[in-house]
Structure formats: structure tokens, C-alpha cells
PDB file of C-alpha atoms and ligand atoms in Angstrom:
ATOM      1  CA  UNK A  15      19.423 -89.648 -20.848  1.00  0.00           C
ATOM      2  CA  UNK A  16      21.816 -92.441 -19.955  1.00  0.00           C
ATOM      3  CA  UNK A  17      25.411 -92.172 -21.102  1.00  0.00           C
ATOM      4  CA  UNK A  18      26.381 -94.866 -23.610  1.00  0.00           C
ATOM      5  CA  UNK A  19      30.004 -94.196 -24.495  1.00  0.00           C
ATOM      6  CA  UNK A  20      31.742 -93.467 -21.200  1.00  0.00           C
ATOM      7  CA  UNK A  21      34.692 -95.667 -20.197  1.00  0.00           C
ATOM      8  CA  UNK A  22      33.357 -95.577 -16.607  1.00  0.00           C
ATOM      9  CA  UNK A  23      31.627 -98.933 -16.181  1.00  0.00           C
ATOM     10  CA  UNK A  24      30.008 -98.499 -12.774  1.00  0.00           C
ATOM     11  CA  UNK A  25      29.382 -96.295  -9.742  1.00  0.00           C
ATOM     12  CA  UNK A  26      29.061 -97.666  -6.222  1.00  0.00           C
ATOM     13  CA  UNK A  27      28.878 -96.161  -2.751  1.00  0.00           C
ATOM     14  CA  UNK A  28      29.497 -97.379   0.780  1.00  0.00           C
ATOM     15  CA  UNK A  29      29.749 -95.759   4.182  1.00  0.00           C
ATOM     16  CA  UNK A  30      32.788 -96.151   6.448  1.00  0.00           C
ATOM     17  CA  UNK A  31      31.001 -96.130   9.786  1.00  0.00           C
ATOM     18  CA  UNK A  32      28.368 -93.538  10.568  1.00  0.00           C
ATOM     19  CA  UNK A  33      28.364 -90.181  12.220  1.00  0.00           C
ATOM     20  CA  UNK A  34      25.869 -87.892  13.836  1.00  0.00           C
ATOM     21  CA  UNK A  35      25.982 -84.126  13.524  1.00  0.00           C
ATOM     22  CA  UNK A  36      23.761 -81.450  15.019  1.00  0.00           C
ATOM     23  CA  UNK A  37      20.628 -80.586  13.058  1.00  0.00           C
ATOM     24  CA  UNK A  38      21.805 -76.935  13.213  1.00  0.00           C
ATOM     25  CA  UNK A  39      25.042 -78.043  11.515  1.00  0.00           C
ATOM     26  CA  UNK A  40      23.210 -79.845   8.680  1.00  0.00           C
ATOM     27  CA  UNK A  41      20.262 -77.533   8.091  1.00  0.00           C
ATOM     28  CA  UNK A  42      21.525 -74.171   9.373  1.00  0.00           C
ATOM     29  CA  UNK A  43      20.109 -71.959  12.114  1.00  0.00           C
ATOM     30  CA  UNK A  44      19.918 -68.320  13.145  1.00  0.00           C
ATOM     31  CA  UNK A  45      21.652 -69.180  16.395  1.00  0.00           C
ATOM     32  CA  UNK A  46      25.332 -68.231  16.697  1.00  0.00           C
ATOM     33  CA  UNK A  47      27.575 -71.127  15.712  1.00  0.00           C
ATOM     34  CA  UNK A  48      29.286 -71.340  19.104  1.00  0.00           C
ATOM     35  CA  UNK A  49      25.874 -71.608  20.812  1.00  0.00           C
ATOM     36  CA  UNK A  50      24.724 -74.656  18.919  1.00  0.00           C
ATOM     37  CA  UNK A  51      28.178 -76.242  18.977  1.00  0.00           C
ATOM     38  CA  UNK A  52      28.187 -76.015  22.777  1.00  0.00           C
ATOM     39  CA  UNK A  53      24.535 -76.521  23.681  1.00  0.00           C
ATOM     40  CA  UNK A  54      22.598 -78.277  20.914  1.00  0.00           C
ATOM     41  CA  UNK A  55      21.137 -81.633  21.860  1.00  0.00           C
ATOM     42  CA  UNK A  56      19.660 -82.277  18.420  1.00  0.00           C
ATOM     43  CA  UNK A  57      21.532 -84.900  16.449  1.00  0.00           C
ATOM     44  CA  UNK A  58      20.959 -86.372  13.004  1.00  0.00           C
ATOM     45  CA  UNK A  59      22.685 -89.560  11.855  1.00  0.00           C
ATOM     46  CA  UNK A  60      24.612 -89.399   8.579  1.00  0.00           C
ATOM     47  CA  UNK A  61      26.640 -91.808   6.466  1.00  0.00           C
ATOM     48  CA  UNK A  62      30.297 -91.144   5.644  1.00  0.00           C
ATOM     49  CA  UNK A  63      30.185 -91.995   1.965  1.00  0.00           C
ATOM     50  CA  UNK A  64      32.963 -93.227  -0.278  1.00  0.00           C
ATOM     51  CA  UNK A  65      32.134 -93.399  -4.001  1.00  0.00           C
ATOM     52  CA  UNK A  66      33.771 -96.000  -6.247  1.00  0.00           C
ATOM     53  CA  UNK A  67      34.031 -95.543 -10.017  1.00  0.00           C
ATOM     54  CA  UNK A  68      35.140 -98.386 -12.290  1.00  0.00           C
ATOM     55  CA  UNK A  69      37.532 -97.112 -14.972  1.00  0.00           C
ATOM     56  CA  UNK A  70      39.515 -99.356 -17.374  1.00  0.00           C
ATOM     57  CA  UNK A  71      42.724 -98.044 -15.745  1.00  0.00           C
ATOM     58  CA  UNK A  72      41.601 -98.990 -12.233  1.00  0.00           C
ATOM     59  CA  UNK A  73      39.246 -97.930  -9.490  1.00  0.00           C
ATOM     60  CA  UNK A  74      38.792 -94.222  -8.839  1.00  0.00           C
ATOM     61  CA  UNK A  75      37.484 -93.262  -5.390  1.00  0.00           C
ATOM     62  CA  UNK A  76      35.801 -90.002  -4.465  1.00  0.00           C
ATOM     63  CA  UNK A  77      36.682 -89.415  -0.800  1.00  0.00           C
ATOM     64  CA  UNK A  78      38.315 -91.967   1.501  1.00  0.00           C
ATOM     65  CA  UNK A  79      35.982 -92.028   4.506  1.00  0.00           C
ATOM     66  CA  UNK A  80      36.798 -92.398   8.163  1.00  0.00           C
ATOM     67  CA  UNK A  81      39.846 -93.997   9.819  1.00  0.00           C
ATOM     68  CA  UNK A  82      39.063 -96.547  12.571  1.00  0.00           C
ATOM     69  CA  UNK A  83      41.872 -94.858  14.537  1.00  0.00           C
ATOM     70  CA  UNK A  84      39.485 -91.937  15.186  1.00  0.00           C
ATOM     71  CA  UNK A  85      37.755 -94.274  17.631  1.00  0.00           C
ATOM     72  CA  UNK A  86      40.592 -96.546  18.775  1.00  0.00           C
ATOM     73  CA  UNK A  87      43.382 -93.986  19.216  1.00  0.00           C
ATOM     74  CA  UNK A  88      42.528 -91.616  22.100  1.00  0.00           C
ATOM     75  CA  UNK A  89      45.043 -89.051  20.826  1.00  0.00           C
ATOM     76  CA  UNK A  90      44.045 -89.176  17.136  1.00  0.00           C
ATOM     77  CA  UNK A  91      43.227 -85.508  17.707  1.00  0.00           C
ATOM     78  CA  UNK A  92      46.312 -84.397  19.573  1.00  0.00           C
ATOM     79  CA  UNK A  93      45.078 -81.278  21.358  1.00  0.00           C
ATOM     80  CA  UNK A  94      42.726 -81.393  24.318  1.00  0.00           C
ATOM     81  CA  UNK A  95      40.617 -78.506  23.014  1.00  0.00           C
ATOM     82  CA  UNK A  96      40.430 -80.238  19.626  1.00  0.00           C
ATOM     83  CA  UNK A  97      39.121 -83.408  21.290  1.00  0.00           C
ATOM     84  CA  UNK A  98      36.533 -81.349  23.181  1.00  0.00           C
ATOM     85  CA  UNK A  99      35.153 -79.752  19.996  1.00  0.00           C
ATOM     86  CA  UNK A 100      35.337 -83.056  18.153  1.00  0.00           C
ATOM     87  CA  UNK A 101      32.981 -84.557  20.776  1.00  0.00           C
ATOM     88  CA  UNK A 102      30.657 -81.538  20.602  1.00  0.00           C
ATOM     89  CA  UNK A 103      30.414 -81.660  16.780  1.00  0.00           C
ATOM     90  CA  UNK A 104      30.550 -85.348  15.866  1.00  0.00           C
ATOM     91  CA  UNK A 105      29.326 -88.620  17.297  1.00  0.00           C
ATOM     92  CA  UNK A 106      31.103 -91.314  15.331  1.00  0.00           C
ATOM     93  CA  UNK A 107      30.604 -95.051  15.230  1.00  0.00           C
ATOM     94  CA  UNK A 108      32.729 -97.449  13.222  1.00  0.00           C
ATOM     95  CA  UNK A 109      33.321-101.141  13.727  1.00  0.00           C
ATOM     96  CA  UNK A 110      36.919-102.371  13.394  1.00  0.00           C
ATOM     97  CA  UNK A 111      36.014-104.290  10.222  1.00  0.00           C
ATOM     98  CA  UNK A 112      34.439-101.278   8.497  1.00  0.00           C
ATOM     99  CA  UNK A 113      37.699-100.300   6.787  1.00  0.00           C
ATOM    100  CA  UNK A 114      38.037 -99.066   3.220  1.00  0.00           C
ATOM    101  CA  UNK A 115      39.699-102.398   2.324  1.00  0.00           C
ATOM    102  CA  UNK A 116      36.849-104.497   3.721  1.00  0.00           C
ATOM    103  CA  UNK A 117      34.111-102.278   2.349  1.00  0.00           C
ATOM    104  CA  UNK A 118      35.657-102.510  -1.139  1.00  0.00           C
ATOM    105  CA  UNK A 119      35.974-106.297  -0.737  1.00  0.00           C
ATOM    106  CA  UNK A 120      32.290-106.402   0.169  1.00  0.00           C
ATOM    107  CA  UNK A 121      31.557-105.004  -3.299  1.00  0.00           C
ATOM    108  CA  UNK A 122      33.917-107.521  -4.906  1.00  0.00           C
ATOM    109  CA  UNK A 123      36.818-105.079  -5.398  1.00  0.00           C
ATOM    110  CA  UNK A 124      40.490-105.380  -4.405  1.00  0.00           C
ATOM    111  CA  UNK A 125      41.914-102.334  -2.607  1.00  0.00           C
ATOM    112  CA  UNK A 126      45.136-102.859  -4.609  1.00  0.00           C
ATOM    113  CA  UNK A 127      43.187-101.886  -7.753  1.00  0.00           C
ATOM    114  CA  UNK A 128      42.526 -98.346  -6.520  1.00  0.00           C
ATOM    115  CA  UNK A 129      44.356 -96.073  -8.954  1.00  0.00           C
ATOM    116  CA  UNK A 130      43.344 -92.620  -7.737  1.00  0.00           C
ATOM    117  CA  UNK A 131      41.492 -91.079  -4.821  1.00  0.00           C
ATOM    118  CA  UNK A 132      39.882 -87.699  -5.407  1.00  0.00           C
ATOM    119  CA  UNK A 133      39.595 -85.949  -2.049  1.00  0.00           C
ATOM    120  CA  UNK A 134      36.735 -83.436  -1.981  1.00  0.00           C
ATOM    121  CA  UNK A 135      38.441 -81.631   0.921  1.00  0.00           C
ATOM    122  CA  UNK A 136      40.894 -82.463   3.718  1.00  0.00           C
ATOM    123  CA  UNK A 137      38.549 -82.927   6.696  1.00  0.00           C
ATOM    124  CA  UNK A 138      39.371 -86.075   8.684  1.00  0.00           C
ATOM    125  CA  UNK A 139      36.199 -87.892   7.578  1.00  0.00           C
ATOM    126  CA  UNK A 140      37.224 -87.683   3.904  1.00  0.00           C
ATOM    127  CA  UNK A 141      40.879 -88.801   4.106  1.00  0.00           C
ATOM    128  CA  UNK A 142      40.604 -91.617   6.690  1.00  0.00           C
ATOM    129  CA  UNK A 143      41.335 -94.512   4.334  1.00  0.00           C
ATOM    130  CA  UNK A 144      44.386 -93.134   2.507  1.00  0.00           C
ATOM    131  CA  UNK A 145      46.849 -95.358   4.405  1.00  0.00           C
ATOM    132  CA  UNK A 146      45.132 -98.385   2.839  1.00  0.00           C
ATOM    133  CA  UNK A 147      45.860 -97.235  -0.734  1.00  0.00           C
ATOM    134  CA  UNK A 148      49.614 -96.407  -0.751  1.00  0.00           C
ATOM    135  CA  UNK A 149      49.749 -97.126  -4.499  1.00  0.00           C
ATOM    136  CA  UNK A 150      47.079 -94.547  -5.366  1.00  0.00           C
ATOM    137  CA  UNK A 151      47.494 -90.943  -6.443  1.00  0.00           C
ATOM    138  CA  UNK A 152      45.625 -88.707  -3.979  1.00  0.00           C
ATOM    139  CA  UNK A 153      44.149 -85.672  -5.752  1.00  0.00           C
ATOM    140  CA  UNK A 154      43.470 -82.460  -3.836  1.00  0.00           C
ATOM    141  CA  UNK A 155      42.946 -78.880  -4.998  1.00  0.00           C
ATOM    142  CA  UNK A 156      45.726 -76.326  -4.545  1.00  0.00           C
ATOM    143  CA  UNK A 157      43.507 -74.075  -2.406  1.00  0.00           C
ATOM    144  CA  UNK A 158      42.689 -76.999  -0.105  1.00  0.00           C
ATOM    145  CA  UNK A 159      46.338 -78.083   0.156  1.00  0.00           C
ATOM    146  CA  UNK A 160      47.206 -74.515   1.192  1.00  0.00           C
ATOM    147  CA  UNK A 161      45.026 -74.982   4.296  1.00  0.00           C
ATOM    148  CA  UNK A 162      47.733 -77.265   5.720  1.00  0.00           C
ATOM    149  CA  UNK A 163      50.204 -74.384   5.960  1.00  0.00           C
ATOM    150  CA  UNK A 164      47.711 -72.069   7.680  1.00  0.00           C
ATOM    151  CA  UNK A 165      48.251 -71.227  11.348  1.00  0.00           C
ATOM    152  CA  UNK A 166      45.793 -73.770  12.827  1.00  0.00           C
ATOM    153  CA  UNK A 167      44.401 -76.266  10.294  1.00  0.00           C
ATOM    154  CA  UNK A 168      43.433 -78.584  13.173  1.00  0.00           C
ATOM    155  CA  UNK A 169      40.881 -75.980  14.345  1.00  0.00           C
ATOM    156  CA  UNK A 170      39.057 -76.678  11.084  1.00  0.00           C
ATOM    157  CA  UNK A 171      39.350 -80.480  11.526  1.00  0.00           C
ATOM    158  CA  UNK A 172      42.242 -80.811   9.080  1.00  0.00           C
ATOM    159  CA  UNK A 173      44.846 -82.925  10.873  1.00  0.00           C
ATOM    160  CA  UNK A 174      48.140 -82.590   8.988  1.00  0.00           C
ATOM    161  CA  UNK A 175      49.761 -85.672  10.512  1.00  0.00           C
ATOM    162  CA  UNK A 176      46.916 -87.859   9.209  1.00  0.00           C
ATOM    163  CA  UNK A 177      47.028 -86.198   5.766  1.00  0.00           C
ATOM    164  CA  UNK A 178      50.776 -85.925   5.096  1.00  0.00           C
ATOM    165  CA  UNK A 179      51.470 -89.546   5.970  1.00  0.00           C
ATOM    166  CA  UNK A 180      54.804 -91.084   4.948  1.00  0.00           C
ATOM    167  CA  UNK A 181      54.529 -92.452   1.407  1.00  0.00           C
ATOM    168  CA  UNK A 182      51.184 -90.802   0.631  1.00  0.00           C
ATOM    169  CA  UNK A 183      51.199 -89.844  -3.076  1.00  0.00           C
ATOM    170  CA  UNK A 184      49.487 -86.451  -2.928  1.00  0.00           C
ATOM    171  CA  UNK A 185      48.973 -84.687  -6.234  1.00  0.00           C
ATOM    172  CA  UNK A 186      47.964 -81.047  -6.017  1.00  0.00           C
ATOM    173  CA  UNK A 187      45.490 -80.155  -8.763  1.00  0.00           C
ATOM    174  CA  UNK A 188      45.421 -76.836 -10.616  1.00  0.00           C
ATOM    175  CA  UNK A 189      42.284 -76.077 -12.571  1.00  0.00           C
ATOM    176  CA  UNK A 190      42.786 -75.425 -16.267  1.00  0.00           C
ATOM    177  CA  UNK A 191      40.949 -72.888 -18.393  1.00  0.00           C
ATOM    178  CA  UNK A 192      38.034 -74.331 -20.343  1.00  0.00           C
ATOM    179  CA  UNK A 193      35.887 -72.937 -23.150  1.00  0.00           C
ATOM    180  CA  UNK A 194      33.242 -75.622 -22.603  1.00  0.00           C
ATOM    181  CA  UNK A 195      30.153 -73.494 -21.830  1.00  0.00           C
ATOM    182  CA  UNK A 196      28.962 -76.189 -19.434  1.00  0.00           C
ATOM    183  CA  UNK A 197      32.080 -75.961 -17.265  1.00  0.00           C
ATOM    184  CA  UNK A 198      33.402 -72.433 -17.860  1.00  0.00           C
ATOM    185  CA  UNK A 199      31.227 -70.796 -15.136  1.00  0.00           C
ATOM    186  CA  UNK A 200      33.250 -72.706 -12.535  1.00  0.00           C
ATOM    187  CA  UNK A 201      36.375 -70.798 -13.614  1.00  0.00           C
ATOM    188  CA  UNK A 202      38.373 -73.906 -14.556  1.00  0.00           C
ATOM    189  CA  UNK A 203      38.300 -77.663 -14.502  1.00  0.00           C
ATOM    190  CA  UNK A 204      40.587 -80.694 -14.346  1.00  0.00           C
ATOM    191  CA  UNK A 205      40.124 -83.838 -16.432  1.00  0.00           C
ATOM    192  CA  UNK A 206      41.145 -86.684 -14.092  1.00  0.00           C
ATOM    193  CA  UNK A 207      41.623 -89.491 -16.663  1.00  0.00           C
ATOM    194  CA  UNK A 208      42.236 -87.325 -19.758  1.00  0.00           C
ATOM    195  CA  UNK A 209      39.203 -88.831 -21.432  1.00  0.00           C
ATOM    196  CA  UNK A 210      36.433 -86.461 -20.355  1.00  0.00           C
ATOM    197  CA  UNK A 211      34.779 -89.028 -18.095  1.00  0.00           C
ATOM    198  CA  UNK A 212      35.686 -87.483 -14.718  1.00  0.00           C
ATOM    199  CA  UNK A 213      35.920 -83.697 -14.392  1.00  0.00           C
ATOM    200  CA  UNK A 214      36.948 -81.879 -11.212  1.00  0.00           C
ATOM    201  CA  UNK A 215      35.373 -78.483 -10.564  1.00  0.00           C
ATOM    202  CA  UNK A 216      36.155 -75.946  -7.830  1.00  0.00           C
ATOM    203  CA  UNK A 217      33.110 -75.582  -5.524  1.00  0.00           C
ATOM    204  CA  UNK A 218      34.419 -73.650  -2.488  1.00  0.00           C
ATOM    205  CA  UNK A 219      32.319 -72.816   0.551  1.00  0.00           C
ATOM    206  CA  UNK A 220      32.448 -75.734   2.977  1.00  0.00           C
ATOM    207  CA  UNK A 221      36.225 -75.221   2.879  1.00  0.00           C
ATOM    208  CA  UNK A 222      38.177 -72.804   0.632  1.00  0.00           C
ATOM    209  CA  UNK A 223      39.458 -75.626  -1.589  1.00  0.00           C
ATOM    210  CA  UNK A 224      36.448 -77.962  -1.732  1.00  0.00           C
ATOM    211  CA  UNK A 225      35.882 -79.606  -5.108  1.00  0.00           C
ATOM    212  CA  UNK A 226      33.151 -81.558  -6.876  1.00  0.00           C
ATOM    213  CA  UNK A 227      33.480 -84.250  -9.539  1.00  0.00           C
ATOM    214  CA  UNK A 228      31.280 -84.512 -12.604  1.00  0.00           C
ATOM    215  CA  UNK A 229      31.144 -88.136 -13.729  1.00  0.00           C
ATOM    216  CA  UNK A 230      29.885 -89.685 -16.935  1.00  0.00           C
ATOM    217  CA  UNK A 231      29.076 -93.309 -16.296  1.00  0.00           C
ATOM    218  CA  UNK A 232      27.989 -95.892 -18.799  1.00  0.00           C
ATOM    219  CA  UNK A 233      24.275 -96.585 -18.564  1.00  0.00           C
ATOM    220  CA  UNK A 234      23.580 -93.727 -16.144  1.00  0.00           C
ATOM    221  CA  UNK A 235      22.551 -90.109 -16.088  1.00  0.00           C
ATOM    222  CA  UNK A 236      25.509 -87.775 -15.349  1.00  0.00           C
ATOM    223  CA  UNK A 237      26.386 -87.520 -11.679  1.00  0.00           C
ATOM    224  CA  UNK A 238      27.899 -84.652  -9.685  1.00  0.00           C
ATOM    225  CA  UNK A 239      29.636 -85.761  -6.490  1.00  0.00           C
ATOM    226  CA  UNK A 240      29.717 -82.642  -4.305  1.00  0.00           C
ATOM    227  CA  UNK A 241      31.453 -83.739  -1.081  1.00  0.00           C
ATOM    228  CA  UNK A 242      30.198 -81.509   1.759  1.00  0.00           C
ATOM    229  CA  UNK A 243      29.163 -78.528  -0.412  1.00  0.00           C
ATOM    230  CA  UNK A 244      25.649 -79.367   0.819  1.00  0.00           C
ATOM    231  CA  UNK A 245      24.536 -82.213   3.073  1.00  0.00           C
ATOM    232  CA  UNK A 246      21.468 -82.885   0.892  1.00  0.00           C
ATOM    233  CA  UNK A 247      20.992 -81.991  -2.793  1.00  0.00           C
ATOM    234  CA  UNK A 248      17.623 -80.374  -2.074  1.00  0.00           C
ATOM    235  CA  UNK A 249      19.236 -77.903   0.357  1.00  0.00           C
ATOM    236  CA  UNK A 250      21.559 -76.727  -2.427  1.00  0.00           C
ATOM    237  CA  UNK A 251      18.649 -76.343  -4.850  1.00  0.00           C
ATOM    238  CA  UNK A 252      16.824 -73.993  -2.457  1.00  0.00           C
ATOM    239  CA  UNK A 253      19.852 -72.091  -1.065  1.00  0.00           C
ATOM    240  CA  UNK A 254      19.350 -73.447   2.465  1.00  0.00           C
ATOM    241  CA  UNK A 255      22.766 -72.929   4.056  1.00  0.00           C
ATOM    242  CA  UNK A 256      24.337 -75.283   6.606  1.00  0.00           C
ATOM    243  CA  UNK A 257      25.560 -74.093  10.003  1.00  0.00           C
ATOM    244  CA  UNK A 258      29.226 -73.883   8.974  1.00  0.00           C
ATOM    245  CA  UNK A 259      31.300 -72.672   6.044  1.00  0.00           C
ATOM    246  CA  UNK A 260      31.670 -69.445   4.066  1.00  0.00           C
ATOM    247  CA  UNK A 261      28.125 -68.307   3.252  1.00  0.00           C
ATOM    248  CA  UNK A 262      29.013 -66.127   0.225  1.00  0.00           C
ATOM    249  CA  UNK A 263      31.185 -68.866  -1.303  1.00  0.00           C
ATOM    250  CA  UNK A 264      28.526 -71.509  -0.616  1.00  0.00           C
ATOM    251  CA  UNK A 265      25.803 -69.455  -2.329  1.00  0.00           C
ATOM    252  CA  UNK A 266      28.091 -68.769  -5.294  1.00  0.00           C
ATOM    253  CA  UNK A 267      28.924 -72.476  -5.671  1.00  0.00           C
ATOM    254  CA  UNK A 268      25.244 -73.457  -5.260  1.00  0.00           C
ATOM    255  CA  UNK A 269      24.291 -71.159  -8.131  1.00  0.00           C
ATOM    256  CA  UNK A 270      27.025 -72.622 -10.371  1.00  0.00           C
ATOM    257  CA  UNK A 271      25.809 -76.148  -9.641  1.00  0.00           C
ATOM    258  CA  UNK A 272      22.201 -75.138 -10.385  1.00  0.00           C
ATOM    259  CA  UNK A 273      23.395 -73.551 -13.644  1.00  0.00           C
ATOM    260  CA  UNK A 274      25.068 -76.859 -14.538  1.00  0.00           C
ATOM    261  CA  UNK A 275      21.827 -78.675 -13.767  1.00  0.00           C
ATOM    262  CA  UNK A 276      19.872 -76.268 -15.959  1.00  0.00           C
ATOM    263  CA  UNK A 277      22.102 -77.366 -18.864  1.00  0.00           C
ATOM    264  CA  UNK A 278      22.019 -81.029 -17.794  1.00  0.00           C
ATOM    265  CA  UNK A 279      18.519 -81.477 -16.330  1.00  0.00           C
ATOM    266  CA  UNK A 280      19.085 -85.197 -15.757  1.00  0.00           C
ATOM    267  CA  UNK A 281      22.142 -84.446 -13.564  1.00  0.00           C
ATOM    268  CA  UNK A 282      22.076 -86.338 -10.239  1.00  0.00           C
ATOM    269  CA  UNK A 283      23.720 -84.521  -7.316  1.00  0.00           C
ATOM    270  CA  UNK A 284      25.165 -86.821  -4.648  1.00  0.00           C
ATOM    271  CA  UNK A 285      26.549 -85.414  -1.352  1.00  0.00           C
ATOM    272  CA  UNK A 286      29.063 -87.253   0.824  1.00  0.00           C
ATOM    273  CA  UNK A 287      26.849 -87.318   3.937  1.00  0.00           C
ATOM    274  CA  UNK A 288      23.484 -88.149   2.410  1.00  0.00           C
ATOM    275  CA  UNK A 289      21.798 -91.541   2.706  1.00  0.00           C
ATOM    276  CA  UNK A 290      20.008 -90.596  -0.531  1.00  0.00           C
ATOM    277  CA  UNK A 291      23.194 -91.571  -2.415  1.00  0.00           C
ATOM    278  CA  UNK A 292      22.772 -95.223  -1.349  1.00  0.00           C
ATOM    279  CA  UNK A 293      19.040 -95.069  -2.015  1.00  0.00           C
ATOM    280  CA  UNK A 294      19.530 -93.566  -5.477  1.00  0.00           C
ATOM    281  CA  UNK A 295      22.171 -96.070  -6.557  1.00  0.00           C
ATOM    282  CA  UNK A 296      20.284 -99.099  -5.240  1.00  0.00           C
ATOM    283  CA  UNK A 297      16.988 -98.025  -6.811  1.00  0.00           C
ATOM    284  CA  UNK A 298      18.568 -96.906 -10.115  1.00  0.00           C
ATOM    285  CA  UNK A 299      20.818 -99.693 -11.355  1.00  0.00           C
ATOM    286  CA  UNK A 300      22.753 -98.747 -14.493  1.00  0.00           C
ATOM    287  CA  UNK A 301      20.818 -99.246 -17.711  1.00  0.00           C
ATOM    288  CA  UNK A 302      22.209-101.640 -20.280  1.00  0.00           C
ATOM    289  CA  UNK A 303      23.474 -99.591 -23.209  1.00  0.00           C
ATOM    290  CA  UNK A 304      25.808-100.149 -26.120  1.00  0.00           C
ATOM    291  CA  UNK A 305      29.113-101.915 -25.332  1.00  0.00           C
ATOM    292  CA  UNK A 306      31.747 -99.614 -23.789  1.00  0.00           C
ATOM    293  CA  UNK A 307      33.549 -97.602 -26.443  1.00  0.00           C
ATOM    294  CA  UNK A 308      37.084 -96.910 -25.257  1.00  0.00           C
ATOM    295  CA  UNK A 309      38.352 -95.604 -28.590  1.00  0.00           C
ATOM    296  CA  UNK A 310      36.528 -92.289 -28.565  1.00  0.00           C
ATOM    297  CA  UNK A 311      36.711 -90.113 -25.499  1.00  0.00           C
ATOM    298  CA  UNK A 312      33.363 -89.134 -24.049  1.00  0.00           C
ATOM    299  CA  UNK A 313      33.327 -85.360 -23.891  1.00  0.00           C
ATOM    300  CA  UNK A 314      30.878 -83.125 -22.131  1.00  0.00           C
ATOM    301  CA  UNK A 315      29.119 -80.814 -24.483  1.00  0.00           C
ATOM    302  CA  UNK A 316      25.989 -78.748 -24.372  1.00  0.00           C
ATOM    303  CA  UNK A 317      22.995 -79.931 -26.304  1.00  0.00           C
TER     304      UNK A 317
HETATM  305 ZN1   ZN B 413      32.442 -84.452   5.904  1.00  0.00          ZN
END
């Protein structure tokens, strides 16, 4: 059933460039990870999605895509071994004009109107555009932020110098206790706009601090943006694990998301590297409902 009273007026998606990853990476394999990383010749092309939500207080982004510097700056990854594994794992293409600023302009939005960026996790292909939104709060989970002080975050494609940029307004999110039976199984949640429209949920597995965002959008079924928890929603539904990540954590998060979907059968699950997100949003334009009601907060509740 479409939401009628959410302050969120629209959801859009675009891709900042494209990438290819190994099929073993996306769909999993019984082969040892190092084998397919080094020897696989099977590639599948994927988008690098940024989601845009229209809130009365400004634009809220989920993920910030790729930085053109990945392709133009030969030392974007500063270690030689890092550059070697980058080439083995990702084939990236991005035209100079495919920036966050230009992609937003293509949808009729001004980058200066971005109020917050929710970062699903700190991998380079999810934080690339943060330099273009110096005015925005950048939300990241505490567990993910802790990855930066680990011994070698760059070995997991978290590049501190591109995350902790001068002036970047990072806000580390702690999840609060909730009694809402819909959200409680996740062990906590964070209400981004304090109006119940955008709820962050811990969904570890791809990285220890990966998060998802449950969004209530006017004229749409509820949406769960899951970052890289799964590369396709169907893979999550059938417990088909990808080639990387913490298997036990992934399976635990998959079950929590399926439990959420059992309570909200109309829930639409949108991953950050799935072309299905574009297809879904272009083939399901928002339904016209009642005028936006900003006076009463839209809350999630069962039933
Ligand atoms: Zn990614």
C-alpha cells in the first residue's frame, strides 16, 4: 500500500559511472576467495547507485558514489599492492562529467540543497562524492567508523585520506533502543530526520558497520536501501551469499531483512549495485495520494 502521509516527496536514483566485478564476487562460489580474485575472467557490469530522497528540509542522499579521481589520479590508491588488487577486483568506468553535482543537476536538483548523506559503508565507491557536498552532514555507523582506526583499512578498500577529508562533516551514528516490533529485531535504529520517515538499521556482513535505510515515501510502497548487504534483492531472499564479507553476519542480517518484509510484504529492497533499482523506479512512478501532511510525523507501526 502506498504511503500517503510521509514528508518524503520523491525517490530517485542515478549511477556515478559503472563498474564490473567478478561473477564469483557477486554471486558467490566454492572457490577460495584468493583464487577467483587472482584468476577469474568472468565479469559482470554493475551500476554504482546513489539514491536521492526529497525531504522538506533538503535532499537526503543514500551513498555518494564514485570519485572521478579513482580514474584520473594514478595514486588514488597509494600502495602498489592496493592498486594491484583494485585492478583484479574492479573495472571502473566514469566520464569526467559523471560527477555527483552533474548527475543531481540532470534530475533538476542543486547539489547545494543536499542536507545529509547517509553512507551505507566506507568503501571507496560509496563515499566518492562527499567533497562535492561540504555543507552536508555525512552519517556513518560507529562500527563502520571504527574500521578507520584498524591496522589496514585500505586492505578492505577503505581509504582514510578520501574519507577524512578536510571540512567533511562526519556524524557518527549510534543506534537507539526501540520497542517498535518492526524494528526491534535489528537491535536498534536511528531516526534520521526525527519524523519517522527515514530509519537507519544496522545490517552488518558486507562490512562490520554496514547499515540499511528504511524509507517511507509519499505515494510509494516502503523501500529498504541496503547498500552492499546483497548485490541483488533476490539473492538475499534465498540466502545466496556473495564472494566476500562475513558469512555469519550476512546470513543474520538477511534473516532480519526477510523478517521485516514478512511484516511489510510490500517492502521494496533496493541494493546499491543493482540495475533493478533504476528499472523499479522508472517503471513504478510514485502514485498520487493525499497532499503531503507535514504536521503529523509518519511513524512505522505494525498492522
Ligand atoms: Zn560497493
